[in-house]
Short mmCIF file of C-alpha atoms in Angstrom, two decimals:
data_model
loop_
_atom_site.label_atom_id
_atom_site.label_comp_id
_atom_site.label_asym_id
_atom_site.label_seq_id
_atom_site.Cartn_x
_atom_site.Cartn_y
_atom_site.Cartn_z
CA UNK A 4 -46.82 56.58 57.23
CA UNK A 5 -44.62 54.18 55.29
CA UNK A 6 -42.53 51.60 57.20
CA UNK A 7 -40.49 48.51 56.83
CA UNK A 8 -41.31 45.16 58.39
CA UNK A 9 -39.06 45.80 61.37
CA UNK A 10 -40.67 49.16 62.15
CA UNK A 11 -44.18 47.61 61.64
CA UNK A 12 -43.14 45.04 64.33
CA UNK A 13 -41.87 47.75 66.65
CA UNK A 14 -44.99 49.86 66.23
CA UNK A 15 -47.50 47.05 66.68
CA UNK A 16 -45.74 45.08 69.40
CA UNK A 17 -46.01 41.78 67.27
CA UNK A 18 -42.79 39.97 66.42
CA UNK A 19 -41.44 39.74 62.82
CA UNK A 20 -42.10 35.93 62.68
CA UNK A 21 -45.69 36.51 63.78
CA UNK A 22 -46.17 39.21 61.21
CA UNK A 23 -44.73 37.03 58.44
CA UNK A 24 -47.04 34.16 59.55
CA UNK A 25 -50.05 36.52 59.32
CA UNK A 26 -48.93 37.65 55.81
CA UNK A 27 -48.63 34.02 54.67
CA UNK A 28 -52.01 33.11 56.19
CA UNK A 29 -53.61 36.20 54.50
CA UNK A 30 -54.71 37.70 57.74
CA UNK A 31 -52.66 40.73 56.85
CA UNK A 32 -52.65 42.13 53.25
CA UNK A 33 -49.29 42.25 51.57
CA UNK A 34 -47.24 45.41 51.71
CA UNK A 35 -46.26 47.52 48.70
CA UNK A 36 -43.27 46.09 46.96
CA UNK A 37 -40.34 48.61 46.85
CA UNK A 38 -37.51 46.21 45.85
CA UNK A 39 -36.89 42.51 45.36
CA UNK A 40 -36.42 42.02 49.09
CA UNK A 41 -38.34 44.84 50.65
CA UNK A 42 -41.94 45.89 51.16
CA UNK A 43 -43.51 48.91 52.77
CA UNK A 44 -46.43 48.90 55.17
CA UNK A 45 -48.75 51.62 56.30
CA UNK A 46 -51.21 52.61 58.84
CA UNK A 47 -53.82 50.06 57.65
CA UNK A 48 -51.38 47.30 58.46
CA UNK A 49 -50.97 48.55 62.03
CA UNK A 50 -54.74 48.66 62.48
CA UNK A 51 -55.30 45.30 60.99
CA UNK A 52 -52.59 43.79 63.17
CA UNK A 53 -54.28 45.22 66.24
CA UNK A 54 -57.51 43.73 65.24
CA UNK A 55 -55.96 40.23 64.62
CA UNK A 56 -54.16 40.26 67.91
CA UNK A 57 -57.34 41.35 69.79
CA UNK A 58 -59.38 38.50 68.16
CA UNK A 59 -56.74 35.93 68.93
CA UNK A 60 -55.67 37.10 72.46
CA UNK A 61 -58.95 38.37 73.91
CA UNK A 62 -61.55 36.63 71.66
CA UNK A 63 -59.71 33.39 71.93
CA UNK A 64 -60.14 32.79 68.20
CA UNK A 65 -58.04 30.41 66.19
CA UNK A 66 -56.30 31.68 63.06
CA UNK A 67 -58.94 29.90 60.99
CA UNK A 68 -61.74 31.62 62.90
CA UNK A 69 -60.04 34.97 62.52
CA UNK A 70 -60.07 34.40 58.67
CA UNK A 71 -63.83 33.69 58.79
CA UNK A 72 -64.58 36.68 60.97
CA UNK A 73 -62.55 38.94 58.62
CA UNK A 74 -64.35 37.54 55.64
CA UNK A 75 -67.68 38.13 57.45
CA UNK A 76 -66.94 41.98 57.59
CA UNK A 77 -66.95 41.89 53.78
CA UNK A 78 -70.58 40.82 53.38
CA UNK A 79 -73.81 42.87 53.84
CA UNK A 80 -75.12 43.73 57.30
CA UNK A 81 -78.07 41.33 56.81
CA UNK A 82 -75.81 38.38 56.75
CA UNK A 83 -73.07 39.67 59.01
CA UNK A 84 -74.68 38.63 62.29
CA UNK A 85 -75.22 35.04 61.28
CA UNK A 86 -71.91 34.64 59.62
CA UNK A 87 -70.03 36.09 62.49
CA UNK A 88 -71.77 33.90 64.99
CA UNK A 89 -71.00 30.83 62.89
CA UNK A 90 -67.36 31.74 62.67
CA UNK A 91 -66.92 32.31 66.37
CA UNK A 92 -65.85 29.76 68.97
CA UNK A 93 -66.76 27.50 70.67
CA UNK A 94 -67.24 24.80 68.07
CA UNK A 95 -70.89 24.18 67.11
CA UNK A 96 -72.56 20.90 67.49
CA UNK A 97 -74.01 19.18 64.37
CA UNK A 98 -77.04 20.59 62.55
CA UNK A 99 -80.42 20.88 64.23
CA UNK A 100 -83.17 20.59 65.15
CA UNK A 101 -82.35 21.92 68.57
CA UNK A 102 -85.41 21.04 70.47
CA UNK A 103 -84.64 22.43 73.85
CA UNK A 104 -83.22 25.74 72.48
CA UNK A 105 -86.27 26.08 70.17
CA UNK A 106 -88.59 25.81 73.13
CA UNK A 107 -86.61 28.44 74.94
CA UNK A 108 -86.64 31.05 72.21
CA UNK A 109 -90.30 30.44 71.40
CA UNK A 110 -91.24 30.92 75.05
CA UNK A 111 -89.24 34.16 74.86
CA UNK A 112 -91.04 35.18 71.76
CA UNK A 113 -87.82 35.78 69.93
CA UNK A 114 -87.93 35.49 66.01
CA UNK A 115 -84.59 33.80 65.14
CA UNK A 116 -83.36 31.32 62.68
CA UNK A 117 -83.72 28.12 64.60
CA UNK A 118 -81.01 26.25 62.62
CA UNK A 119 -78.32 28.94 63.38
CA UNK A 120 -75.06 28.32 65.04
CA UNK A 121 -76.15 30.28 68.04
CA UNK A 122 -79.08 27.90 68.54
CA UNK A 123 -76.66 24.95 68.42
CA UNK A 124 -74.47 26.58 71.06
CA UNK A 125 -77.57 27.38 73.25
CA UNK A 126 -78.70 23.62 72.92
CA UNK A 127 -75.21 22.46 73.89
CA UNK A 128 -74.92 24.89 76.73
CA UNK A 129 -78.34 23.77 78.17
CA UNK A 130 -77.49 20.18 77.88
CA UNK A 131 -74.22 20.76 79.68
CA UNK A 132 -75.88 22.56 82.62
CA UNK A 133 -78.47 19.88 82.93
CA UNK A 134 -76.01 17.00 82.73
CA UNK A 135 -74.25 18.17 85.89
CA UNK A 136 -77.53 18.64 87.80
CA UNK A 137 -77.38 22.53 87.92
CA UNK A 138 -80.74 24.20 88.12
CA UNK A 139 -82.11 25.29 84.80
CA UNK A 140 -85.72 26.41 85.19
CA UNK A 141 -87.78 29.15 83.45
CA UNK A 142 -86.97 31.67 86.09
CA UNK A 143 -83.31 31.28 85.59
CA UNK A 144 -83.67 31.38 81.78
CA UNK A 145 -85.81 34.38 82.13
CA UNK A 146 -83.28 36.28 84.14
CA UNK A 147 -80.48 35.45 81.73
CA UNK A 148 -82.62 36.23 78.62
CA UNK A 149 -83.60 39.63 80.04
CA UNK A 150 -79.97 40.53 80.65
CA UNK A 151 -78.97 39.23 77.15
CA UNK A 152 -81.82 41.20 75.51
CA UNK A 153 -80.93 44.38 77.36
CA UNK A 154 -77.25 44.12 76.10
CA UNK A 155 -78.44 43.26 72.55
CA UNK A 156 -80.77 46.23 72.47
CA UNK A 157 -77.85 48.40 73.42
CA UNK A 158 -75.49 46.69 70.88
CA UNK A 159 -77.86 46.97 68.00
CA UNK A 160 -78.94 50.45 68.94
CA UNK A 161 -75.34 51.62 68.92
CA UNK A 162 -74.71 49.83 65.68
CA UNK A 163 -77.59 51.65 64.08
CA UNK A 164 -76.47 54.90 65.44
CA UNK A 165 -72.91 54.47 64.12
CA UNK A 166 -74.18 53.43 60.84
CA UNK A 167 -76.23 56.56 60.56
CA UNK A 168 -73.31 58.67 61.52
CA UNK A 169 -70.89 56.74 59.34
CA UNK A 170 -68.39 56.73 62.22
CA UNK A 171 -67.74 53.05 62.18
CA UNK A 172 -68.66 50.49 59.46
CA UNK A 173 -71.82 48.86 60.90
CA UNK A 174 -70.89 45.30 59.79
CA UNK A 175 -67.46 45.56 61.38
CA UNK A 176 -69.09 46.89 64.50
CA UNK A 177 -71.43 43.91 64.77
CA UNK A 178 -68.81 41.30 63.93
CA UNK A 179 -66.15 42.60 66.20
CA UNK A 180 -68.52 43.73 68.74
CA UNK A 181 -69.84 40.23 69.20
CA UNK A 182 -66.44 38.74 69.93
CA UNK A 183 -64.72 41.63 71.69
CA UNK A 184 -67.54 42.78 73.98
CA UNK A 185 -68.13 39.19 75.16
CA UNK A 186 -65.11 39.19 77.46
CA UNK A 187 -66.18 42.51 78.87
CA UNK A 188 -69.65 41.12 79.75
CA UNK A 189 -68.12 37.93 81.31
CA UNK A 190 -65.49 39.84 83.36
CA UNK A 191 -68.22 42.20 84.58
CA UNK A 192 -70.47 39.25 85.50
CA UNK A 193 -67.65 37.62 87.54
CA UNK A 194 -66.90 40.97 89.36
CA UNK A 195 -70.60 41.47 89.94
CA UNK A 196 -70.75 38.10 91.53
CA UNK A 197 -67.93 39.03 93.91
CA UNK A 198 -69.60 42.29 94.73
CA UNK A 199 -72.99 40.61 95.48
CA UNK A 200 -71.30 37.84 97.56
CA UNK A 201 -69.58 40.38 99.53
CA UNK A 202 -72.91 42.13 100.18
CA UNK A 203 -74.66 38.98 101.11
CA UNK A 204 -72.01 36.98 102.92
CA UNK A 205 -70.19 39.74 104.61
CA UNK A 206 -66.70 38.65 105.55
CA UNK A 207 -66.24 41.30 108.22
CA UNK A 208 -64.07 44.38 108.36
CA UNK A 209 -60.73 42.46 108.03
CA UNK A 210 -61.26 42.25 104.17
CA UNK A 211 -62.54 45.79 103.71
CA UNK A 212 -60.32 47.75 101.24
CA UNK B 28 -74.29 0.35 90.89
CA UNK B 29 -70.86 -1.40 90.49
CA UNK B 30 -69.42 -1.49 86.97
CA UNK B 31 -66.23 -2.27 85.08
CA UNK B 32 -64.25 0.29 83.02
CA UNK B 33 -65.94 -0.86 79.81
CA UNK B 34 -69.41 -0.29 81.30
CA UNK B 35 -68.42 3.08 82.71
CA UNK B 36 -67.42 4.05 79.13
CA UNK B 37 -70.75 2.78 77.66
CA UNK B 38 -72.77 4.52 80.44
CA UNK B 39 -70.96 7.84 80.26
CA UNK B 40 -70.26 8.01 76.47
CA UNK B 41 -66.54 8.73 77.06
CA UNK B 42 -64.06 6.34 75.39
CA UNK B 43 -62.01 3.97 77.53
CA UNK B 44 -58.66 5.68 76.65
CA UNK B 45 -60.23 9.06 77.60
CA UNK B 46 -61.32 7.62 80.98
CA UNK B 47 -57.85 6.08 81.61
CA UNK B 48 -56.40 9.45 80.77
CA UNK B 49 -58.66 11.23 83.36
CA UNK B 50 -57.70 8.57 85.97
CA UNK B 51 -54.01 9.14 85.31
CA UNK B 52 -54.48 12.88 85.49
CA UNK B 53 -56.51 12.60 88.78
CA UNK B 54 -59.61 14.20 87.30
CA UNK B 55 -61.47 11.03 88.16
CA UNK B 56 -60.79 9.20 91.52
CA UNK B 57 -59.56 5.58 91.22
CA UNK B 58 -62.00 2.81 91.27
CA UNK B 59 -62.23 0.14 93.95
CA UNK B 60 -59.67 -2.59 93.19
CA UNK B 61 -61.39 -6.01 92.90
CA UNK B 62 -58.39 -8.01 91.38
CA UNK B 63 -54.86 -7.29 90.12
CA UNK B 64 -56.24 -6.30 86.76
CA UNK B 65 -59.77 -5.09 87.53
CA UNK B 66 -61.38 -2.11 89.27
CA UNK B 67 -64.99 -1.22 89.93
CA UNK B 68 -66.61 2.16 89.38
CA UNK B 69 -69.83 3.56 90.79
CA UNK B 70 -72.35 6.28 90.27
CA UNK B 71 -69.98 8.99 91.61
CA UNK B 72 -67.64 8.17 88.72
CA UNK B 73 -70.39 8.59 86.23
CA UNK B 74 -71.29 11.97 87.74
CA UNK B 75 -67.70 13.14 87.84
CA UNK B 76 -67.21 12.13 84.21
CA UNK B 77 -70.22 14.20 83.16
CA UNK B 78 -68.88 17.22 84.97
CA UNK B 79 -65.34 16.96 83.50
CA UNK B 80 -66.81 16.52 79.99
CA UNK B 81 -69.10 19.59 80.52
CA UNK B 82 -66.19 21.70 81.75
CA UNK B 83 -64.02 20.68 78.83
CA UNK B 84 -66.55 20.58 75.91
CA UNK B 85 -68.82 23.47 76.88
CA UNK B 86 -66.67 25.53 79.25
CA UNK B 87 -63.75 25.26 76.97
CA UNK B 88 -61.39 24.47 79.93
CA UNK B 89 -57.93 22.77 79.57
CA UNK B 90 -57.25 19.70 81.62
CA UNK B 91 -55.11 21.76 83.96
CA UNK B 92 -57.98 24.32 84.41
CA UNK B 93 -60.43 21.48 85.14
CA UNK B 94 -58.05 20.30 87.92
CA UNK B 95 -58.00 23.83 89.44
CA UNK B 96 -61.81 24.17 89.18
CA UNK B 97 -62.37 20.82 90.87
CA UNK B 98 -59.85 21.82 93.58
CA UNK B 99 -61.84 24.97 94.10
CA UNK B 100 -64.97 23.01 94.90
CA UNK B 101 -62.99 21.68 97.97
CA UNK B 102 -62.46 25.11 99.59
CA UNK B 103 -64.94 27.13 101.61
CA UNK B 104 -67.62 29.26 100.01
CA UNK B 105 -65.82 32.44 100.90
CA UNK B 106 -62.77 31.62 98.67
CA UNK B 107 -64.68 29.66 96.10
CA UNK B 108 -65.62 32.63 93.84
CA UNK B 109 -62.13 34.04 93.54
CA UNK B 110 -60.49 30.65 93.21
CA UNK B 111 -62.88 29.55 90.52
CA UNK B 112 -62.51 32.79 88.60
CA UNK B 113 -58.74 32.50 88.72
CA UNK B 114 -58.83 28.99 87.39
CA UNK B 115 -61.15 29.68 84.43
CA UNK B 116 -60.04 30.54 80.88
CA UNK B 117 -59.06 32.80 79.21
CA UNK B 118 -55.55 33.28 80.53
CA UNK B 119 -55.08 36.19 82.88
CA UNK B 120 -52.52 39.00 82.15
CA UNK B 121 -49.89 39.74 84.64
CA UNK B 122 -50.64 41.07 88.15
CA UNK B 123 -52.23 44.46 88.48
CA UNK B 124 -52.66 47.34 89.12
CA UNK B 125 -55.47 47.38 86.51
CA UNK B 126 -56.00 51.08 86.20
CA UNK B 127 -58.81 51.07 83.67
CA UNK B 128 -60.80 48.22 85.30
CA UNK B 129 -60.33 49.82 88.70
CA UNK B 130 -61.83 53.11 87.48
CA UNK B 131 -64.83 51.12 86.03
CA UNK B 132 -65.61 49.24 89.23
CA UNK B 133 -65.19 52.16 91.37
CA UNK B 134 -67.56 54.25 89.13
CA UNK B 135 -70.01 51.38 89.54
CA UNK B 136 -69.65 51.37 93.30
CA UNK B 137 -68.71 47.66 93.36
CA UNK B 138 -66.60 46.40 96.32
CA UNK B 139 -64.28 43.83 94.73
CA UNK B 140 -60.68 42.65 95.10
CA UNK B 141 -58.97 44.94 92.66
CA UNK B 142 -56.09 42.50 92.13
CA UNK B 143 -58.27 39.59 91.25
CA UNK B 144 -58.13 37.57 88.05
CA UNK B 145 -61.48 38.96 86.97
CA UNK B 146 -60.10 42.44 87.19
CA UNK B 147 -57.20 41.39 84.95
CA UNK B 148 -59.60 40.00 82.46
CA UNK B 149 -61.72 43.19 82.42
CA UNK B 150 -58.57 45.26 81.95
CA UNK B 151 -57.51 43.07 79.01
CA UNK B 152 -61.00 43.09 77.46
CA UNK B 153 -61.26 46.86 77.76
CA UNK B 154 -57.85 47.36 76.14
CA UNK B 155 -58.75 45.08 73.21
CA UNK B 156 -61.99 46.89 72.49
CA UNK B 157 -60.26 50.23 72.61
CA UNK B 158 -57.30 49.01 70.48
CA UNK B 159 -59.57 48.21 67.46
CA UNK B 160 -61.45 51.57 67.78
CA UNK B 161 -64.77 50.16 68.97
CA UNK B 162 -66.89 52.47 71.18
CA UNK B 163 -66.37 52.06 75.01
CA UNK B 164 -67.98 54.92 76.85
CA UNK B 165 -69.65 55.06 80.20
CA UNK B 166 -73.17 54.55 78.74
CA UNK B 167 -71.99 51.24 77.05
CA UNK B 168 -70.19 50.09 80.27
CA UNK B 169 -73.34 51.01 82.19
CA UNK B 170 -75.55 48.92 79.98
CA UNK B 171 -73.19 45.95 80.29
CA UNK B 172 -72.67 46.36 84.00
CA UNK B 173 -76.51 46.47 84.72
CA UNK B 174 -76.99 43.25 82.80
CA UNK B 175 -74.07 41.59 84.61
CA UNK B 176 -75.35 42.70 87.91
CA UNK B 177 -78.81 41.43 87.27
CA UNK B 178 -77.47 38.05 86.33
CA UNK B 179 -75.11 37.92 89.32
CA UNK B 180 -77.98 38.87 91.75
CA UNK B 181 -79.89 35.92 90.31
CA UNK B 182 -76.88 33.56 90.54
CA UNK B 183 -76.03 34.47 94.01
CA UNK B 184 -79.60 34.51 95.17
CA UNK B 185 -80.17 30.92 93.86
CA UNK B 186 -76.92 29.71 95.41
CA UNK B 187 -78.05 31.03 98.69
CA UNK B 188 -81.42 29.34 98.34
CA UNK B 189 -79.83 26.05 97.36
CA UNK B 190 -77.57 26.16 100.30
CA UNK B 191 -80.44 26.75 102.63
CA UNK B 192 -82.23 23.76 101.13
CA UNK B 193 -79.08 21.65 100.92
CA UNK B 194 -80.19 20.57 97.39
CA UNK B 195 -76.88 21.39 95.81
CA UNK B 196 -73.54 22.12 97.47
CA UNK B 197 -73.14 25.87 97.42
CA UNK B 198 -69.51 25.94 96.46
CA UNK B 199 -70.07 23.51 93.56
CA UNK B 200 -72.89 25.63 92.42
CA UNK B 201 -70.87 28.76 92.36
CA UNK B 202 -67.78 27.18 90.65
CA UNK B 203 -69.67 25.21 88.05
CA UNK B 204 -72.19 27.92 87.60
CA UNK B 205 -69.62 30.43 86.68
CA UNK B 206 -68.24 28.27 83.85
CA UNK B 207 -71.40 26.41 82.71
CA UNK B 208 -73.88 29.32 82.70
CA UNK B 209 -71.51 31.57 80.68
CA UNK B 210 -72.18 29.81 77.40
CA UNK B 211 -75.90 30.00 78.07
CA UNK B 212 -75.58 33.79 78.61
CA UNK B 213 -73.40 34.31 75.45
CA UNK B 214 -75.65 32.11 73.21
CA UNK B 215 -78.77 34.01 74.49
CA UNK B 216 -77.02 37.36 73.70
CA UNK B 217 -76.26 36.25 70.16
CA UNK B 218 -79.82 35.06 69.66
CA UNK B 219 -81.13 38.37 71.22
CA UNK B 220 -78.86 40.28 68.69
CA UNK B 221 -80.54 38.37 65.80
CA UNK B 222 -84.00 38.95 67.12
CA UNK B 223 -83.40 42.68 67.72
CA UNK B 224 -81.81 42.98 64.23
CA UNK B 225 -84.82 41.28 62.70
CA UNK B 226 -87.06 43.79 64.51
CA UNK B 227 -85.06 46.88 63.49
CA UNK B 228 -83.89 46.05 60.00
CA UNK B 229 -86.79 44.03 58.79
CA UNK B 230 -85.88 41.89 55.77
CA UNK B 231 -89.39 41.62 54.46
CA UNK B 232 -91.80 38.63 54.32
CA UNK B 233 -89.39 36.48 52.32
CA UNK B 234 -87.43 35.52 55.46
CA UNK B 235 -90.32 35.09 57.84
CA UNK B 236 -90.53 31.62 59.33
#
């Protein structure tokens, strides 16, 4: 596949000005120059475009964050998780120590870097919940942590499997999986709430589907 | 407690221009007029300010979305879940049908409104994951759905309990809980990933804490 900019736009669904912007920002590698005013693009550009659009539209990432996430896919798997987490929204509060979050992960027995961006986000999220007077006890944290751990075990298990099979690059899987599976989890949680609400506070046959 | 604007700012940590903006936008109810150029504020303003800041800073909501979420706390509990979900980010794709998402919730046996905003988000999230070639099979969806259902059962169970005890307004709990517990769940998922990675791909004693 060798296409011009206009065909790349038609294939990908992104507009020509958007593609030019991504090229200028380095989110998309340059095409192969075929004349002074023309370049050719290939399948790798279509794939990269899909990825960039997914990160921006579904992941809610800024252009700067997309750059960092793409850069994170270039490092080794050891660093990929931390780097990806640091690059992802929402913005992280200043450096630790994150006292409340540290207490939580220690109670859970999780071995994690306590100065990481994810710790900062947990600290901020806990503070926000408390500040508006919502419940935040050990039972609630335990329920959430169990669910998070179950999902993480699945995530990491699949990544390991994929790596073994060479089907998908493991680093790419971890980095993109973090951002792109989050909306799936949140959407499912909201739907599960509706479902459980329906079970508990039955609204009668009028609303049955 | 009866305070002037400057003291409200000092107490809440929000700046005077920010508070004036919230007053103009209706996110904060007006104070009690005490003279042509002075108004007094009370504890309810401090609480509302905390809530608005939490929704914006941690929930990542826009001012418009905060308005919708606050409006949702005024309706009955039956409608609160759907209204809150519709008001929350990220932006929802156009109206359904959401074929892929419908198949998922039917396979799960969940009774939900298939034209809801949460269904739209699930459809969008699934499409994004597929578009970049990440795995998305029944096993993965099952793992995510189980975790989401466990959290939702906890959420709704607590809301019911709180309502019975009158401790927290049930609608407020559901609406705020949806947006403010999400960052807790996501931060825990990222930390759980780090923890599980550490277990599986041990990096040796050099990185032990």
